[in-house]
XYZ file of C-alpha atoms in Angstrom:
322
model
C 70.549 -69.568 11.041
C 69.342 -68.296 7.609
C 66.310 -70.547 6.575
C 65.755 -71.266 2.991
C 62.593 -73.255 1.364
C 63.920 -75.036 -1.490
C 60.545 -75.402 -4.422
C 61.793 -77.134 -7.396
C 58.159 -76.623 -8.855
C 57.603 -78.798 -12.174
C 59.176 -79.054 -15.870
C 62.511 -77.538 -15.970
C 61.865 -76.114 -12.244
C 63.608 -79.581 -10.898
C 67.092 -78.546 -13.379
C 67.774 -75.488 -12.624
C 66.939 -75.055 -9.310
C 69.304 -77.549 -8.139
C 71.979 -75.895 -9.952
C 70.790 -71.927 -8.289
C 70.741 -74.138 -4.883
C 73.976 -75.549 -5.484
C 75.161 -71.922 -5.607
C 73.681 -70.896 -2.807
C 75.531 -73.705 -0.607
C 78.939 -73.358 -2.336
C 78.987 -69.558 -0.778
C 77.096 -70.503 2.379
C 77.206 -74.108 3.410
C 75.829 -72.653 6.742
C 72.417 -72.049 5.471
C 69.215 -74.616 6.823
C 67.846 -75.366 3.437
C 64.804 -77.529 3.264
C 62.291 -78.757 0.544
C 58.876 -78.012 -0.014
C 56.753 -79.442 -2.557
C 54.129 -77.968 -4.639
C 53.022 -78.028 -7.993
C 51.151 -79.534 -10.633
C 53.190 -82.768 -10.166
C 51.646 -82.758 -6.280
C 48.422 -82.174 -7.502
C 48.560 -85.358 -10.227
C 49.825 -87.026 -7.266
C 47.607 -86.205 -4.024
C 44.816 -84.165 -5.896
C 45.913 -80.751 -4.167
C 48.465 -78.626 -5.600
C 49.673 -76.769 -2.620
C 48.065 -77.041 0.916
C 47.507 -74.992 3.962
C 50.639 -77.007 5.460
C 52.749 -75.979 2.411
C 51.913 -72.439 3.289
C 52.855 -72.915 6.714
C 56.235 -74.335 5.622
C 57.376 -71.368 3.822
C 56.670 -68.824 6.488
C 59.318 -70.308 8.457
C 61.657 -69.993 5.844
C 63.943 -66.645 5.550
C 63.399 -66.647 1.805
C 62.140 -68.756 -0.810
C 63.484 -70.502 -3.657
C 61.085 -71.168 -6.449
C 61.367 -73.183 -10.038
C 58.524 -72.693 -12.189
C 55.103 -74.120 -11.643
C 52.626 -75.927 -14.383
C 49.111 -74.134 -14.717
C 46.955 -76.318 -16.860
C 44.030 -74.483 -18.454
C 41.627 -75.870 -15.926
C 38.506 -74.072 -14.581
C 38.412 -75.838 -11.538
C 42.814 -75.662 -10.820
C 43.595 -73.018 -8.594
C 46.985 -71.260 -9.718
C 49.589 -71.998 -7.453
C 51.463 -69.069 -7.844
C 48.804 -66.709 -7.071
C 47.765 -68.585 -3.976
C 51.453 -68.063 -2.452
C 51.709 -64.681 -3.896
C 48.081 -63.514 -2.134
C 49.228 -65.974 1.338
C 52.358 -63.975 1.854
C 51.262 -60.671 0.533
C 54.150 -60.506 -2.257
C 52.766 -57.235 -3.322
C 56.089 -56.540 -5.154
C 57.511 -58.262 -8.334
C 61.111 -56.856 -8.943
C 62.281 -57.917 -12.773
C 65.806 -56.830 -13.780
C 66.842 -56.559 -16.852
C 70.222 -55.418 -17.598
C 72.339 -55.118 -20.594
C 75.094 -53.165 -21.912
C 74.344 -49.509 -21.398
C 70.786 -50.037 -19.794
C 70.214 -51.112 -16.289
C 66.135 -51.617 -16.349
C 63.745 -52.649 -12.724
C 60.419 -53.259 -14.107
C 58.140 -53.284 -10.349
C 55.369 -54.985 -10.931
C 51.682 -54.588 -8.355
C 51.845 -58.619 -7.685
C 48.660 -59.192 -5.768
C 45.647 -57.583 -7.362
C 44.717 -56.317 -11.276
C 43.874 -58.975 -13.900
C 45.397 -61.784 -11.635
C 42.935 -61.136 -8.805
C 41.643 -64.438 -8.641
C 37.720 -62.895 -8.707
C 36.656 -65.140 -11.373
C 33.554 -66.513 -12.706
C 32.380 -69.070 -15.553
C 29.474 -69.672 -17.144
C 28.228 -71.300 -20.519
C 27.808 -68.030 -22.472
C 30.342 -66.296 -20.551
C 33.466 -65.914 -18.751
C 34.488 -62.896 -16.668
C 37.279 -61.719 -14.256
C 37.564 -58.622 -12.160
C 40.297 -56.584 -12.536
C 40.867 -55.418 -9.134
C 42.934 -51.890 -8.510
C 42.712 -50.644 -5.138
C 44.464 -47.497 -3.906
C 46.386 -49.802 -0.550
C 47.547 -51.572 -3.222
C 48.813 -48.914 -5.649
C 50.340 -46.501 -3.564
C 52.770 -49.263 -1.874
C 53.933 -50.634 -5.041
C 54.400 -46.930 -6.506
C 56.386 -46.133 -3.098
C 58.515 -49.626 -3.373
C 59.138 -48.235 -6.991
C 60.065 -44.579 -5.974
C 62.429 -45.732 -3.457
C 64.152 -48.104 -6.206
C 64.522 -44.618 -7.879
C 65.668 -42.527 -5.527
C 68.317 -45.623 -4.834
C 69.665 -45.099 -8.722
C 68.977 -41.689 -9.197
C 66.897 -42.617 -12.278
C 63.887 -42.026 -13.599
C 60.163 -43.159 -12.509
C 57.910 -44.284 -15.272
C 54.219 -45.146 -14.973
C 53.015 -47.356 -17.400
C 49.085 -47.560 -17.749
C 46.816 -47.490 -19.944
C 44.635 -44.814 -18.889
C 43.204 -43.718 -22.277
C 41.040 -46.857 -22.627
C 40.321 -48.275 -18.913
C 38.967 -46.464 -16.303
C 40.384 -48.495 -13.398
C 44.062 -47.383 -15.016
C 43.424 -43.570 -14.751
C 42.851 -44.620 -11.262
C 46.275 -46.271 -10.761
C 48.048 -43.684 -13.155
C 46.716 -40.391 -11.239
C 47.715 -42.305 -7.922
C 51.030 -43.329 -9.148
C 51.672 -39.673 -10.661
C 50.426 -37.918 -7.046
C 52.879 -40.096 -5.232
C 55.569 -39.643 -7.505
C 55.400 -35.929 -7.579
C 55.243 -35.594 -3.081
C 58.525 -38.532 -3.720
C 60.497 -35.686 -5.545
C 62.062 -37.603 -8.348
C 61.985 -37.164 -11.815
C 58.840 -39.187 -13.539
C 57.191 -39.772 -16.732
C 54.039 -42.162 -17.816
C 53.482 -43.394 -21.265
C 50.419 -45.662 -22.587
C 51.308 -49.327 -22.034
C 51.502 -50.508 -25.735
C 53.564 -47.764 -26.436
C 56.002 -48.690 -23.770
C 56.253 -52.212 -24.689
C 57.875 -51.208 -28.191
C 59.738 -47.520 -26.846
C 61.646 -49.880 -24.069
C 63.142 -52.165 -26.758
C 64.265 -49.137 -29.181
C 65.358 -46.877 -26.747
C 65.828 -49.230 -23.230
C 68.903 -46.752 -22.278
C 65.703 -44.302 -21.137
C 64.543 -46.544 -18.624
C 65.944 -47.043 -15.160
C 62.605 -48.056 -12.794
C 59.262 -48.721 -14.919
C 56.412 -49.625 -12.666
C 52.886 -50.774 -13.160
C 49.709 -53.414 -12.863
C 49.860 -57.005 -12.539
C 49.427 -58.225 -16.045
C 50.947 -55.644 -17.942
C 53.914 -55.895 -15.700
C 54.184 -59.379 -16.552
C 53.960 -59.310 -20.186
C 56.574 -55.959 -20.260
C 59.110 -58.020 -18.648
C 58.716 -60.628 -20.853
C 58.998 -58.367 -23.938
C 62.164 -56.519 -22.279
C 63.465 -59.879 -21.687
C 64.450 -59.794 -25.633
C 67.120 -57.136 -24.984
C 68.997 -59.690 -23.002
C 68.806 -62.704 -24.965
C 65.804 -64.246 -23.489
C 63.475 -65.554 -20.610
C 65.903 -68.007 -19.744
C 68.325 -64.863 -18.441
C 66.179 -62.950 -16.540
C 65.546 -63.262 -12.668
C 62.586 -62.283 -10.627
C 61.827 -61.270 -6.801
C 58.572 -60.824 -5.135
C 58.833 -59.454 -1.851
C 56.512 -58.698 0.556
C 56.498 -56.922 4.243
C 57.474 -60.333 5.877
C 58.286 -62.982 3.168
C 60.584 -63.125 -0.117
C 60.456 -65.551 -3.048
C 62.984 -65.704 -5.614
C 62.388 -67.334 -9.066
C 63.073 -67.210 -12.586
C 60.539 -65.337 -14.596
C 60.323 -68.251 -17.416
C 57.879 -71.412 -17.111
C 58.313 -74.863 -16.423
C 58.601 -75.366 -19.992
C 57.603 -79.062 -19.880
C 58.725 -79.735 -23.442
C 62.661 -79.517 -22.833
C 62.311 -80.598 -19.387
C 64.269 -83.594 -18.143
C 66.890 -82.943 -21.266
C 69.682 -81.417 -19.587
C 68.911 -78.437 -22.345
C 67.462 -75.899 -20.244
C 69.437 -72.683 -19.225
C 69.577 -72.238 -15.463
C 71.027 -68.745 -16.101
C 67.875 -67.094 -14.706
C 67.727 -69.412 -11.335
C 70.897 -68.505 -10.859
C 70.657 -65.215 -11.125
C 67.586 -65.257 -8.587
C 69.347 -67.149 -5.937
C 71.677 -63.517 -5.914
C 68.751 -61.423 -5.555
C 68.020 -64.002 -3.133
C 71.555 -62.913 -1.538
C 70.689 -59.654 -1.871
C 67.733 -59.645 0.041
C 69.483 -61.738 3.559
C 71.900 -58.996 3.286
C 75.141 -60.736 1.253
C 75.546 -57.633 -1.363
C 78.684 -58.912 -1.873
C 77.984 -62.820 -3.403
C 75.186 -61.410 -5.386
C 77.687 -59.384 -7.346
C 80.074 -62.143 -7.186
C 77.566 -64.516 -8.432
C 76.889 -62.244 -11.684
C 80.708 -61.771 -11.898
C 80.539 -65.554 -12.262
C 78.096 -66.118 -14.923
C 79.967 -63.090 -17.091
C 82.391 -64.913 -16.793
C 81.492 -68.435 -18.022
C 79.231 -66.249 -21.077
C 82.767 -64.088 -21.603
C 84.603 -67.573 -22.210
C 81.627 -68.809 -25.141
C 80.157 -71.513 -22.959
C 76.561 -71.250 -23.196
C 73.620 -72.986 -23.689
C 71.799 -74.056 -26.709
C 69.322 -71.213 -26.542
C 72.204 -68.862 -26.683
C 73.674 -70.770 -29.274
C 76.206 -72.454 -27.747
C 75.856 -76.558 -26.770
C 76.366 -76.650 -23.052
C 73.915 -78.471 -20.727
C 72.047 -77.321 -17.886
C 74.645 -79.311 -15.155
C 77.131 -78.315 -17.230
C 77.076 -74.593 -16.894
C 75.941 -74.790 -13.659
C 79.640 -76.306 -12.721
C 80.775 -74.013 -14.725
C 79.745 -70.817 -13.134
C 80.867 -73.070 -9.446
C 84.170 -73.344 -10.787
C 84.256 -69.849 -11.841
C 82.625 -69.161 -7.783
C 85.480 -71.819 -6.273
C 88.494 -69.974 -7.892
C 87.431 -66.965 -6.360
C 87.088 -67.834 -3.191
């Protein structure tokens, strides 16, 4: 039996993960779905934000369902994310973003760079180690090369290797790989990425590169789609998967039946993807066309429907089909 860990996380986390889980058991009522609870909620509660037992927890699980987690600018609060990430060796961040004519997979090294966790604070300074090591960049160039070979698209490295040492280090890497991989490949200065994908995102097909910069460039692609509240996320590792949506817990709208659960949904199909159901992921995005086709959408895409309420909507869509 397929086991999934169901993480609501904080804010918004406990709307629209209900909704992606109620997806999930509308196309397979046979999966063992069970909760697991960590977060900055926990931590207000018990003083620890996620545990060695949480850890435990979600190795048993087949894949991992995960709402968005509150990181308060604390010195002494350990990110929660990270910790999972680094516990289950997620080296791989998969961000989709897909619109009409461009169909871009921004891979993303998940475990090392800016987000290393080697951190230190003093009263005159603050510093972090931006970590790049070459077991790390060669299997996140070689996750990215096989995405390409997959699409028959192109590879591009983005770096920024005129500036920071530790980046001609990942860019020569990432080049030498690509060329022995036999695909087609370009690189181009990070900055200048971030802009060149939103002019001209029809030139992209598999952009990969460090932890931070792979984080913000998803979040600036995310504007050719309509926003962070449409775009999924998988991090995948040798052994474990977690699916979430790349926006935040965004405690401001939470609990108002506002939020768009688009992205959640659209992670429990990668979700799909990865147990080996191909076919409800693309019937889940059938779905959600769909309900968008028909004008029902919520308020950050301008329409007025709630969270709950597209969520039924996009199950009705699912139930028809059957």
């Amino acid at each position: 039996m397929t086991k999934i860990a169901v993480v609501e996380g904080d804010g918004i986390g406990h709307e629209v993960i209900p909704v992606a889980r109620s997806v999930l058991e509308l196309l397979h009522p046979e999966f063992d779905f069970f909760p697991v609870e960590v977060g900055y909620g926990m931590w207000e509660r018990t003083g620890c934000p996620c545990a060695d037992k949480e850890i435990r927890e979600l190795r048993e699980a087949d894949a991992i369902l995960f709402g968005a987690i509150t990181t308060p600018p604390m010195k002494d609060y350990q990110s929660v994310v990270l910790r999972i990430r680094k516990a289950l060796d997620l080296y791989a961040n998969l961000r989709p973003v897909k619109g009409d004519g461009f169909d871009i997979m921004i891979v993303r090294e998940n475990t090392e760079g800016l987000y290393s966790g080697i951190e230190e604070t003093g009263p005159d300074r603050a510093t972090t180690l931006r970590v790049v090591s070459r077991h790390g960049t060669e299997r996140i160039v070689r996750t990215a090369i096989r995405l390409a070979q997959e699409r028959v698209g192109l590879l591009t490295i983005g770096h920024k290797a005129n500036v920071i040492k530790s980046d001609v280090f990942f860019r020569d890497i990432c080049l030498a790989e690509a060329r022995a991989g036999g695909i087609a490949y370009n690189d181009k200065f990070i900055d200048a990425l971030s802009l060149d994908i939103l002019q001209h995102p029809k030139n992209y097909s598999v952009v990969v590169t460090t932890n931070m910069f792979g984080d913000i460039l998803s979040d600036v692609a995310s504007y050719l789609v309509g926003g962070l509240g449409l775009v999924p996320s998988a991090n995948i590792g040798d052994h474990y998967a977690l699916f979430e949506p790349v926006h935040g817990s965004a405690p401001d709208i939470a609990g108002k039946n506002i939020a768009n659960p688009i992205a959640a949904i659209r992670s429990a199909g990668m979700l799909l993807d990865y147990v080996g159901d191909k076919a409800g992921a693309v019937r889940v995005e059938s779905a959600i066309e769909t309900v968008l086709d028909r004008g029902f959408m919520t308020r950050d895409l301008g329409g007025s429907a709630g969270t709950r309420e597209f969520g039924n909507a996009v199950l009705n869509v699912l139930q028809q089909r059957a």
